[in-house]
XYZ file of C-alpha atoms in Angstrom:
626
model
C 62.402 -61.902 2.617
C 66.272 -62.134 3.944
C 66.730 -61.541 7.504
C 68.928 -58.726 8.342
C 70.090 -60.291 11.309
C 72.946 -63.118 11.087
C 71.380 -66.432 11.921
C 72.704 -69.936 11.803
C 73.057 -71.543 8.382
C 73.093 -67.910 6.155
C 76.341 -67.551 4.627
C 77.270 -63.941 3.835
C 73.750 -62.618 4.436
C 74.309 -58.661 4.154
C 75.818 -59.375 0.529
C 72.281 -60.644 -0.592
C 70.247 -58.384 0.980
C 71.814 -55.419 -0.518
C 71.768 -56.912 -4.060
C 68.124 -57.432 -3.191
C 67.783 -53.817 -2.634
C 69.477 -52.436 -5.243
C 67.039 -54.279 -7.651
C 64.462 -51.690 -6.288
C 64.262 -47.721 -6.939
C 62.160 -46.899 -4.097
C 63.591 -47.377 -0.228
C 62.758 -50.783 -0.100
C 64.505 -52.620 2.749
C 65.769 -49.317 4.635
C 64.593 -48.566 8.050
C 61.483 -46.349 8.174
C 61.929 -42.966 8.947
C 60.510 -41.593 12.981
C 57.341 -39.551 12.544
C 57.252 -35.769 12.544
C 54.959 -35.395 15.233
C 56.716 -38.131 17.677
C 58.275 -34.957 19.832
C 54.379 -34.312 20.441
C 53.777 -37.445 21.905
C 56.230 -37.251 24.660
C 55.588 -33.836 25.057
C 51.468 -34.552 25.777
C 52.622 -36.934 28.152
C 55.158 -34.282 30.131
C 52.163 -31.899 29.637
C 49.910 -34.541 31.565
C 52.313 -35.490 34.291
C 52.604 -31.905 34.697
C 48.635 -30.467 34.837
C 48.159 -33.614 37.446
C 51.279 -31.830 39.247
C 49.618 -28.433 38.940
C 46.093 -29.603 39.223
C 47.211 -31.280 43.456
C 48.885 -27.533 44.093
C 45.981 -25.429 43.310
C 43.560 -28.230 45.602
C 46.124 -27.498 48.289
C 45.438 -23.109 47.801
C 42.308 -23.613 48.053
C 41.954 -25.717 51.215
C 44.497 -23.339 52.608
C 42.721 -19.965 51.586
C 39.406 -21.672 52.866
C 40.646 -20.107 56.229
C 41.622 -16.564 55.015
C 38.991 -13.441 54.348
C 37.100 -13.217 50.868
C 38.502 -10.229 49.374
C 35.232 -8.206 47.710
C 37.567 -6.775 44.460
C 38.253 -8.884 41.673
C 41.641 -7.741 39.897
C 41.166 -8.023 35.894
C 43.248 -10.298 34.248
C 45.980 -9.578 31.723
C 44.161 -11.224 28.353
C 40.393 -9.491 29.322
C 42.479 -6.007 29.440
C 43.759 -6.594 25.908
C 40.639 -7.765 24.775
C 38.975 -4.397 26.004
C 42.093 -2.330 24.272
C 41.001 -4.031 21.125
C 37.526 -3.311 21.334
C 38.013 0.305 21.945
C 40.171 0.806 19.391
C 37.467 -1.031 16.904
C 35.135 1.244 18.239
C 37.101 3.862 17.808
C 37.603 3.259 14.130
C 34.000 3.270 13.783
C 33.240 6.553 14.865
C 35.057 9.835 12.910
C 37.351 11.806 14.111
C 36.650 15.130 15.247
C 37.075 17.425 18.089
C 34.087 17.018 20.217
C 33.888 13.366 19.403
C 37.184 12.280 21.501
C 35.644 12.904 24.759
C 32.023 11.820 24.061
C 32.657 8.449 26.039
C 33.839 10.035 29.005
C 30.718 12.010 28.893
C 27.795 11.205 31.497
C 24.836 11.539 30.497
C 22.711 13.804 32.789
C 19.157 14.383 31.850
C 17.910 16.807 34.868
C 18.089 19.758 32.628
C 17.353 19.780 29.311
C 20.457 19.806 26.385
C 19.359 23.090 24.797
C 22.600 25.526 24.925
C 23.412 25.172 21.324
C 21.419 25.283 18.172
C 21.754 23.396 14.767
C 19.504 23.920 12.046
C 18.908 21.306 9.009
C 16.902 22.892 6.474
C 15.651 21.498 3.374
C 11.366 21.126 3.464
C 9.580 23.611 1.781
C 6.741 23.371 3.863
C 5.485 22.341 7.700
C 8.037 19.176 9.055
C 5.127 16.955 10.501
C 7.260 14.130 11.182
C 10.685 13.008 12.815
C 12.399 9.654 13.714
C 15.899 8.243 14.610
C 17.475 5.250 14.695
C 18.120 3.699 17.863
C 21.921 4.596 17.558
C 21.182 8.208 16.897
C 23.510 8.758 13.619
C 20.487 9.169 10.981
C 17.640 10.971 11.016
C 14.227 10.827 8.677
C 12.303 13.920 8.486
C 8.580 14.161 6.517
C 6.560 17.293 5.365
C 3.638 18.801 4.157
C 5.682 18.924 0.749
C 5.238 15.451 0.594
C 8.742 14.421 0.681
C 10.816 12.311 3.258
C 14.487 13.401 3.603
C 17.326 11.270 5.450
C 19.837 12.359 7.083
C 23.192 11.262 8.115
C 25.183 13.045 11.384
C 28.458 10.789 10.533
C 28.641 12.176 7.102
C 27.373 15.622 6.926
C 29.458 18.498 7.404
C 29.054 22.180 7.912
C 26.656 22.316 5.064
C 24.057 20.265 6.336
C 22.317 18.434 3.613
C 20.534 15.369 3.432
C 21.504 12.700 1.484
C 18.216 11.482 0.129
C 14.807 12.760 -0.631
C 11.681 10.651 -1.639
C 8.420 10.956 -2.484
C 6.259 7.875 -0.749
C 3.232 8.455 -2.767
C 2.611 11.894 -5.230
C 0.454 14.375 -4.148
C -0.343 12.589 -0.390
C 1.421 14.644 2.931
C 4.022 12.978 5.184
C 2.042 12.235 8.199
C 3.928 10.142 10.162
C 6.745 7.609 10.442
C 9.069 5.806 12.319
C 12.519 3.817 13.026
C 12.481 0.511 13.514
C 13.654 -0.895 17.095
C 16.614 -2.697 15.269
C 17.308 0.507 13.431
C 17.164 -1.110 9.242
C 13.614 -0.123 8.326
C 11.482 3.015 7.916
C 7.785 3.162 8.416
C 5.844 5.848 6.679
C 2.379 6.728 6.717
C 1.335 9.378 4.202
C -2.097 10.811 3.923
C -3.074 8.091 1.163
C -4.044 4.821 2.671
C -1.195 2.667 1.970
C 1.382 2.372 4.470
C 5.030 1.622 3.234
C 8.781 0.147 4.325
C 11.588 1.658 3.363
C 15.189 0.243 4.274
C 17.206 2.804 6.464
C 19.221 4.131 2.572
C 15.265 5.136 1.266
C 14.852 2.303 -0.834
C 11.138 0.775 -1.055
C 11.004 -2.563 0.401
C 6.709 -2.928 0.817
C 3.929 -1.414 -0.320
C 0.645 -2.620 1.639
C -2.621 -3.159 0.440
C -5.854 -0.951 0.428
C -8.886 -1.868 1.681
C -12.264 -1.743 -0.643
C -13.906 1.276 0.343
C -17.782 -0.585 -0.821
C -17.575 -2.775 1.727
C -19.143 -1.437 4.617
C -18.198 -3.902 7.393
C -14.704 -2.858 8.352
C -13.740 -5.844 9.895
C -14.115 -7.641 6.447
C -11.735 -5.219 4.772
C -8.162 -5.897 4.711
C -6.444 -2.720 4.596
C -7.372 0.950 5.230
C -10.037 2.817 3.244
C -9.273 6.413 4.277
C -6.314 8.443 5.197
C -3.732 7.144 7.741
C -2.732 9.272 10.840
C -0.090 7.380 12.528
C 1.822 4.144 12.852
C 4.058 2.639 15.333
C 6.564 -0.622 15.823
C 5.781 -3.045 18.175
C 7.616 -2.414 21.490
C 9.238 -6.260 21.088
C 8.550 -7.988 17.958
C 10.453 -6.686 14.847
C 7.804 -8.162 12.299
C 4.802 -6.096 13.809
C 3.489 -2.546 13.294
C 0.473 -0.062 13.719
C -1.450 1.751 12.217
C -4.550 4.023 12.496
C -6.509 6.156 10.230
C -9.947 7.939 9.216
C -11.956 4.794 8.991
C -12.210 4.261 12.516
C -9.917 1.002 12.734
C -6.734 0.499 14.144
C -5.006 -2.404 12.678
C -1.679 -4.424 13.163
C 0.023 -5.750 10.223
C 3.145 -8.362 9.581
C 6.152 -7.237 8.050
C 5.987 -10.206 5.874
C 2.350 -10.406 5.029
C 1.352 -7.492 2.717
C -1.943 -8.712 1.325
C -3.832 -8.324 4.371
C -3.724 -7.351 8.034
C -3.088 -9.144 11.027
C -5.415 -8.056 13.463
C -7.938 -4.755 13.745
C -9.477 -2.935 15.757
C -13.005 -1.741 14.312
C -13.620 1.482 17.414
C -17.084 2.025 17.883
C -18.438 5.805 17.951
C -20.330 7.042 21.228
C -23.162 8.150 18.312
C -24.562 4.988 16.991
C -24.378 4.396 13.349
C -21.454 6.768 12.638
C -17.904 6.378 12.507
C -15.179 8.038 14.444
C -12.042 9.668 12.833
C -8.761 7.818 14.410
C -6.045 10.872 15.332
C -3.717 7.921 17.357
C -2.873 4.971 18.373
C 0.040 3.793 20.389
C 1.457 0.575 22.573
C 2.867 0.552 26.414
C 6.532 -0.883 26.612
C 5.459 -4.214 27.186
C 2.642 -4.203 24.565
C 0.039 -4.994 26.764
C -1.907 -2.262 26.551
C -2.374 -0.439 22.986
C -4.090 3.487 23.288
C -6.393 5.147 20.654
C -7.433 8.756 20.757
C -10.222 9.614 18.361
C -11.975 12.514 17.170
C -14.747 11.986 19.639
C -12.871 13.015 22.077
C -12.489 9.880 24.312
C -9.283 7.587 24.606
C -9.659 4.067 24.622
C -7.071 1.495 25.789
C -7.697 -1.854 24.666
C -6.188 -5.160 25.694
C -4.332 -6.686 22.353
C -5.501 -10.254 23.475
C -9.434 -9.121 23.180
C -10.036 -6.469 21.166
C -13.859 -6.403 20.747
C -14.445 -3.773 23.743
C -12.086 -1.402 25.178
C -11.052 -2.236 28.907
C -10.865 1.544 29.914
C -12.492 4.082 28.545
C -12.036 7.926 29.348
C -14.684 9.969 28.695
C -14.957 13.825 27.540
C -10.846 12.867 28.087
C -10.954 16.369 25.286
C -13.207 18.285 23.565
C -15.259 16.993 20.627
C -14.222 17.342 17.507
C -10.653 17.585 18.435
C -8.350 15.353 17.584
C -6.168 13.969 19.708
C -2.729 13.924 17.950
C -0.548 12.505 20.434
C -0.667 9.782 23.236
C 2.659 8.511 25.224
C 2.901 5.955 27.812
C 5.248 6.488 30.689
C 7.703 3.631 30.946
C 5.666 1.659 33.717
C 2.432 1.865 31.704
C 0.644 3.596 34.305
C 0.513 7.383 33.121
C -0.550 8.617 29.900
C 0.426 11.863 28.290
C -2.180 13.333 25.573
C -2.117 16.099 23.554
C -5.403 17.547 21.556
C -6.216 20.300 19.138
C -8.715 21.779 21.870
C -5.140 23.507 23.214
C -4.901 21.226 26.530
C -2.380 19.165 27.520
C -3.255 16.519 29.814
C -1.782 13.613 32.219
C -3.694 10.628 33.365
C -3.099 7.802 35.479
C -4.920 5.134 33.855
C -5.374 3.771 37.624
C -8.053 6.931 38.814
C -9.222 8.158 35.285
C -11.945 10.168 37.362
C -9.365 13.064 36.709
C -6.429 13.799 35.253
C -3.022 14.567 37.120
C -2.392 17.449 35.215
C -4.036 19.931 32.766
C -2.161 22.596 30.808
C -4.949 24.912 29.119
C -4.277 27.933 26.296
C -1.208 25.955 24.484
C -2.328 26.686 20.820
C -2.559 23.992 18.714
C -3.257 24.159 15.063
C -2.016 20.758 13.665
C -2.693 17.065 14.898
C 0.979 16.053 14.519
C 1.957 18.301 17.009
C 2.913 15.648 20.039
C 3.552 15.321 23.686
C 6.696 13.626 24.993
C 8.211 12.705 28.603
C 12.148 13.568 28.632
C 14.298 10.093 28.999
C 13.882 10.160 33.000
C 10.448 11.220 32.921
C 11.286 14.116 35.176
C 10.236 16.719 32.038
C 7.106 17.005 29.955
C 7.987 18.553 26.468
C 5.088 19.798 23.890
C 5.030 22.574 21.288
C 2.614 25.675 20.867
C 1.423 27.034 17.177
C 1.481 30.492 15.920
C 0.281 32.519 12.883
C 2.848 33.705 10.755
C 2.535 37.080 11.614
C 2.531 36.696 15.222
C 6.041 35.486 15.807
C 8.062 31.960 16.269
C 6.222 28.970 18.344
C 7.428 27.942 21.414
C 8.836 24.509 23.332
C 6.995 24.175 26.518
C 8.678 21.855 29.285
C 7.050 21.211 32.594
C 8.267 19.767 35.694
C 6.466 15.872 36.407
C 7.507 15.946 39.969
C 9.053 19.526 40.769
C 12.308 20.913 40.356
C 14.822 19.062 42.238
C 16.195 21.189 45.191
C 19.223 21.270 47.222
C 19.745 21.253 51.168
C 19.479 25.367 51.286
C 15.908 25.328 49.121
C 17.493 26.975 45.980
C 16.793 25.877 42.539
C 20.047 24.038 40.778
C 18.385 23.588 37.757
C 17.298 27.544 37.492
C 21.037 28.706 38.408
C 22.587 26.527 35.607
C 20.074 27.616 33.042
C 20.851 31.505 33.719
C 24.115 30.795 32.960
C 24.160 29.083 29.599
C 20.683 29.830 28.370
C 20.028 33.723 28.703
C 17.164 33.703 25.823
C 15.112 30.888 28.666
C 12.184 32.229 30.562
C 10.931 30.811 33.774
C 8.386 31.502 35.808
C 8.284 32.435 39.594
C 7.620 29.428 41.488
C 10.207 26.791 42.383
C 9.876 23.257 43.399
C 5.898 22.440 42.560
C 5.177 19.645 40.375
C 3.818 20.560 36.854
C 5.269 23.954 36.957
C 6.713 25.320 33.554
C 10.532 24.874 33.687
C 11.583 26.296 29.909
C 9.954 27.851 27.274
C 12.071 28.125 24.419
C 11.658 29.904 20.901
C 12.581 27.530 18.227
C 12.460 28.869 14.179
C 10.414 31.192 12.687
C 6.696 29.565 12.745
C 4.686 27.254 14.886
C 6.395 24.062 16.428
C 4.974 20.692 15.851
C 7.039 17.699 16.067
C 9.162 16.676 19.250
C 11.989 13.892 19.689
C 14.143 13.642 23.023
C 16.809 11.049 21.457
C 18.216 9.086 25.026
C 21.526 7.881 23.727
C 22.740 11.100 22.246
C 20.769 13.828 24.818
C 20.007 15.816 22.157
C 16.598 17.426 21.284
C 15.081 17.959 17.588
C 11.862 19.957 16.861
C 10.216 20.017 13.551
C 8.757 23.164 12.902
C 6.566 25.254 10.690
C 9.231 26.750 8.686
C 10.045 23.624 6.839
C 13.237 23.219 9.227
C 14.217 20.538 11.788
C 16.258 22.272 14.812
C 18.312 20.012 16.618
C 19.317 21.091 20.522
C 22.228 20.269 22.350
C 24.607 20.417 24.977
C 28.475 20.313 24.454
C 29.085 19.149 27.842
C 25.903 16.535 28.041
C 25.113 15.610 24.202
C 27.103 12.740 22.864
C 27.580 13.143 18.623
C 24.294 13.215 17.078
C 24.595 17.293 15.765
C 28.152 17.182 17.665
C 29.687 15.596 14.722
C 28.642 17.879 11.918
C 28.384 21.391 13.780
C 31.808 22.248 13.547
C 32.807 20.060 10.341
C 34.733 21.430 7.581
C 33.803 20.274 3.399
C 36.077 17.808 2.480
C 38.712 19.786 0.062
C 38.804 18.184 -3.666
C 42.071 16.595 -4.873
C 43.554 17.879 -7.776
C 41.788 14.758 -10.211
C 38.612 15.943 -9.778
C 38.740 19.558 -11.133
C 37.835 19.782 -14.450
C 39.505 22.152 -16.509
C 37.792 22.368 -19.774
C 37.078 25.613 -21.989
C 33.578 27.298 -22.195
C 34.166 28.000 -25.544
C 35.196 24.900 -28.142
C 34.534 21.882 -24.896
C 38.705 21.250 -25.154
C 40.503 19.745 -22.355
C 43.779 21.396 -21.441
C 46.699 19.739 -19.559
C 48.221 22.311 -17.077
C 51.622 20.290 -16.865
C 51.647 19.796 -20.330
C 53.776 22.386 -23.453
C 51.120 24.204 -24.952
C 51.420 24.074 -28.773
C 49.309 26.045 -31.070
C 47.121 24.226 -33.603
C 48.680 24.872 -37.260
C 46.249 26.366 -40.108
C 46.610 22.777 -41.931
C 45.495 20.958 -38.839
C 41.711 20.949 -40.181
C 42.629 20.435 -44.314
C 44.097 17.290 -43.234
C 41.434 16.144 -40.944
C 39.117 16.561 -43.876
C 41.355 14.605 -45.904
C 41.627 11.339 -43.460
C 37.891 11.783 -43.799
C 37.656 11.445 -46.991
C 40.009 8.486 -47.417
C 38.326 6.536 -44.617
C 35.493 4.614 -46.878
C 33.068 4.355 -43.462
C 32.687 7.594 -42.667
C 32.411 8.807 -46.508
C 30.157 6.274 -47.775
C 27.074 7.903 -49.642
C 23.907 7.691 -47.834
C 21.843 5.404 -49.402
C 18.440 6.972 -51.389
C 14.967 5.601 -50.434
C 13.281 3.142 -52.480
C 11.764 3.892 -55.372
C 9.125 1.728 -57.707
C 6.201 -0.971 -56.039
C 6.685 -2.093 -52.320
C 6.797 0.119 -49.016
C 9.447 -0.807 -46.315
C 11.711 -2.883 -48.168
C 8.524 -5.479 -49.401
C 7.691 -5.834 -52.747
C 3.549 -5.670 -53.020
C 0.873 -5.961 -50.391
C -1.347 -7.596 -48.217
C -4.987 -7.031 -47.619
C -4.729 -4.696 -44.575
C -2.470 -2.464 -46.487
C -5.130 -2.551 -49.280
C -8.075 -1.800 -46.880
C -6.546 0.839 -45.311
C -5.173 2.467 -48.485
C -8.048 2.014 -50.821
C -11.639 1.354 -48.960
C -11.085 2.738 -45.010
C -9.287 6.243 -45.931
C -11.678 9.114 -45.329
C -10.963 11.875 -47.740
C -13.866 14.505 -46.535
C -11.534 16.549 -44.190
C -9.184 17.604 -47.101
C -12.475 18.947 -49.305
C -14.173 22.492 -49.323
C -17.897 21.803 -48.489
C -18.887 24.823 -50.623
C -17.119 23.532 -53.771
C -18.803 20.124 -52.841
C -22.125 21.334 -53.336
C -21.718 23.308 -55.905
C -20.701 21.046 -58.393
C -23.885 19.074 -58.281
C -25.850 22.267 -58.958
C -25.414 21.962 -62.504
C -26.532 18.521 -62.545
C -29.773 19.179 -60.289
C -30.552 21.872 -62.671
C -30.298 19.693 -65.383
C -31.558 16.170 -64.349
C -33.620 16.755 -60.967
C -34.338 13.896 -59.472
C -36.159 14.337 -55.947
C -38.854 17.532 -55.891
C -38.675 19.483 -59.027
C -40.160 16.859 -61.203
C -43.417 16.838 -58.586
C -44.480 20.147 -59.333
C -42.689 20.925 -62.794
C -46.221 21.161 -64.531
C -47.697 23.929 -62.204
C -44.915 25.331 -60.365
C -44.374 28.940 -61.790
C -41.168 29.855 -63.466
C -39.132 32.763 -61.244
C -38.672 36.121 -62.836
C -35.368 38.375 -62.250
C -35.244 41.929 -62.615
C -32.246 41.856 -64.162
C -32.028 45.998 -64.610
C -28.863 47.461 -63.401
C -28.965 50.663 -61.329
C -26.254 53.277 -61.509
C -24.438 53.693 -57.746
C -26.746 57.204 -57.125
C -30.030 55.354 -57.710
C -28.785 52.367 -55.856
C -27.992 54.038 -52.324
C -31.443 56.201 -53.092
C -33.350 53.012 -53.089
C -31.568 51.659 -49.989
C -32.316 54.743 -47.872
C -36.244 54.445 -49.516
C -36.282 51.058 -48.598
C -34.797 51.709 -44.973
């Protein structure tokens, strides 16, 4: 390598060095190019000097506003408001657009009185709605009927015409007794009045089917699924892969999501009468899961600890009449009062504290079904339940009673009652203000008896399955946040132009409007005929069956076809039995074989009179003879 630089003893050195170079066709012997990124170096290092500049001034604030006041508001920062703008308008793109949706965040939600000015009613069930569930976000509803079916429902896409978007049948034949949203909102429990509960994903699609216990076995605790009909089922409070569920066979069991061949963990509940079983109406957790309650037909309620189930750890007895079951049980949010609701027509409270007596008894509220339920309102200032009527005697009734009395202002009158006369004429109240328990509404909903009750929190709005096959869902402009909101007022969706069909009744054609109508010439169908006949596919001569020895394209037999044709066909169904027998007559006259040869040598020979009688002398004889 030649030195670029002139040193002693090199005689014209840049001569040889750019001979050397020119030798090569790459950049050999030029002077490497700077780096892209060498501007970033010296920048990092202003960027250092400078954070160590910035980094001494902010130590020197804060020593200095060490001696000044704390100021209590934070101001928001520039990025964190962007961020927020951006998340609303995500939101926003989320939700649709419509006229009582734009204000529905501003909306607070107020739950002292009860969302019921307006009405919306989803029909669809031919028979009794004896279940109802939403998801946690309140956008889709699942309803369940005597008429077997489940239908789903969907607030952000129905319109004015109110339909459901799905309808299935869990198991043929078996009612819709219960079911249920999951916490996270993706899955739908459903018990039916078969024994096999099912999960279905949140679009009605099966996901589960559980298994049913052997009803031989007469251990219960050795079975692993349920024997009889279910009555209810439940999510746990916390864990996503847990349910409930109770039924006739007097166990209450848990079962894993994942695990459908058997069930987690049961509860076998012993009847007060020794040797029989009990019929389980109910069974439901506390918030926290700590406590799990079961109403049975016996009329006690039992609330057993989940971590030793072998004995209930409160018992109330004669909590309703015998015989009655107990449809509905609802812990308050602290676990310590339970709501229950019987077909004996009571309605009761308890504190599980002092279960000497209840808190509250409501007597003469009709109850024919045990689905109808109990529920507290979201603030647990309201107790709602439903009353059941014969056909002929009118619609059923919502009941809601105060928990704590009707809240009161400084002068002693009722806000609550002076709202509800102005919005809700068709509401009757009784006289007295202010005591706990009192009735505060009771409300005709539909045509027949009223059974199932939901009080949704996040959208304020009330639904009530009733008799008539219809769910009604109740709401409040001014408090109710989507939910029915979105629908109510809704127009259909107008078709485009593509998607009418415009095709004849007559000959099926499909006419073009934009198009120049031309009339079909008489020779239109002569030369049709005649492209037929050219086109050696579609004129080709069927071809004729086979003829001669063989049957499906085989030429002779094997020895099944022989059996079957020759030895195993029974030909006495196509003969006359009559003609059958009398052929051999003949030949038993002539050669008898079996009797007449025993007795040929004394058996006497039969004589006809073979004398014909004229018509006259033949009736004469009959009448002598009768």
């Amino acid at each position: 390598m030649y030195n670029k630089s002139k040193g002693k003893g090199a005689s014209n050195p840049s001569d040889d060095w750019e001979a050397l170079r020119s030798m090569f066709p790459t950049n050999f012997g030029m002077e490497k190019p700077k780096k892209k990124y060498d501007w970033f170096e010296t920048d990092s290092k202003k960027n250092k000097e400078e954070e160590k500049k910035n980094s001494n001034k902010k130590e020197e604030e804060i020593k200095s506003n060490k001696e000044k006041p704390i100021e209590t508001e934070i101001p928001q920062s520039e990025p964190t408001k962007k961020e927020q703008k951006d998340d609303d308008e995500e939101i926003d793109e989320r939700i649709p657009k419509d006229d009582d949706s734009d204000d529905d965040y501003n909306i607070e939600l107020n739950y002292k009185t009860p969302p019921v000015s307006h009405e919306v009613q989803l029909k669809g069930h031919t028979k009794m709605v004896s279940a109802l569930s939403l998801d946690p976000s309140g956008s889709r509803l699942a309803t369940g009927s005597y008429d077997n079916y489940v239908k789903l429902w969907d607030f952000n896409g129905m319109d004015m015409s109110l339909k459901s978007f799905r309808t299935i049948e869990p198991e043929e034949g078996n009612q819709i007794v219960d079911l249920k949203f999951s916490n996270s909102g993706d899955q739908i429990l459903i018990a039916t009045n078969g024994s096999i509960p099912r999960l279905y994903d949140r679009d009605g699609i099966l996901i589960e089917e559980f298994i049913k216990g052997d009803p031989y076995l007469q251990d219960m605790r050795k079975t692993k699924g349920h024997i009889q009909a279910l009555s209810s089922c439940m999510w746990h409070p916390y864990d996503k892969q847990l349910f409930m569920t109770s039924a006739a066979d007097s166990t209450v069991r848990i079962w894993d999501v994942n695990q459908k061949r058997s069930h987690k963990e049961i509860i076998a509940v012993k009847s007060k009468n020794r040797g029989t079983k009990t019929r389980i109406s109910s069974a439901v957790f506390n918030l926290t899961a700590t406590n799990i309650a079961v109403g049975a037909q016996d009329g006690i309620i039992r609330i057993y600890d989940p971590r030793s189930t072998s004995r209930p750890s409160i018992s109330i007895e004669e909590a309703h009449m015998s015989g009655s079951d107990i449809g509905s049980l609802e812990f308050s949010r602290d676990g310590s009062l339970l709501l229950s609701r019987a077909t004996d027509d009571t309605l009761k409270l308890w504190d599980i504290r002092h279960i000497s007596k209840p808190l509250f008894v409501e007597r003469d509220l009709s109850c024919f079904y045990s689905e109808t339920n109990a529920i507290f309102s979201p603030d647990e200032q309201y107790v709602l339940t439903g009353t059941s009527v014969k056909k002929e005697d009118g619609p059923g009734q919502l009941k809601i009673y105060y928990t704590q009395g009707a809240p009161l202002d400084l002068n002693g009158n009722d806000k609550e009652k002076e709202k509800s006369d102005k919005h809700h004429h068709h509401h009757k109240k009784k006289g007295h203000r202010g005591k706990s328990f009192d009735e505060a509404y009771s409300l005709d909903v539909g045509l027949h008896s009223v059974v199932k009750i939901a009080w949704h929190q996040r959208i304020n709005q009330i639904l009530v399955g009733n008799g008539d096959g219809s769910t009604y869902v109740l709401y409040d402009p001014e408090k109710s946040i989507n939910g029915a909101k979105l629908c109510a007022n809704k127009q259909p969706r107008k078709k485009k132009v593509d998607e009418y069909e415009f095709i004849s009744r007559s000959n099926g054609q499909i006419y073009n409007p934009h198009a120049i109508y031309k009339e079909e010439s008489g020779y239109s169908t002569k030369r049709k005929r005649e492209k037929l006949r050219n086109d050696p596919v579609a004129s080709h001569h069927p071809e004729m069956p086979l003829n001669g020895p063989g049957r499906g394209g085989r030429v002779g037999t094997n020895y099944t076809h022989y059996m079957m044709k020759y030895i195993m066909k029974d030909t006495t169904h196509d003969e006359d039995p009559r003609a059958a027998l009398l052929n051999y007559a003949k030949q038993a006259e002539e050669n008898p074989y079996f009797i007449a040869p025993a007795y040929k040598k004394n058996q006497p020979k039969p004589v006809f009179d073979e004398s014909e009688l004229d018509e006259e002398e033949l009736t004469r004889e009959v009448k002598r003879r009768a």
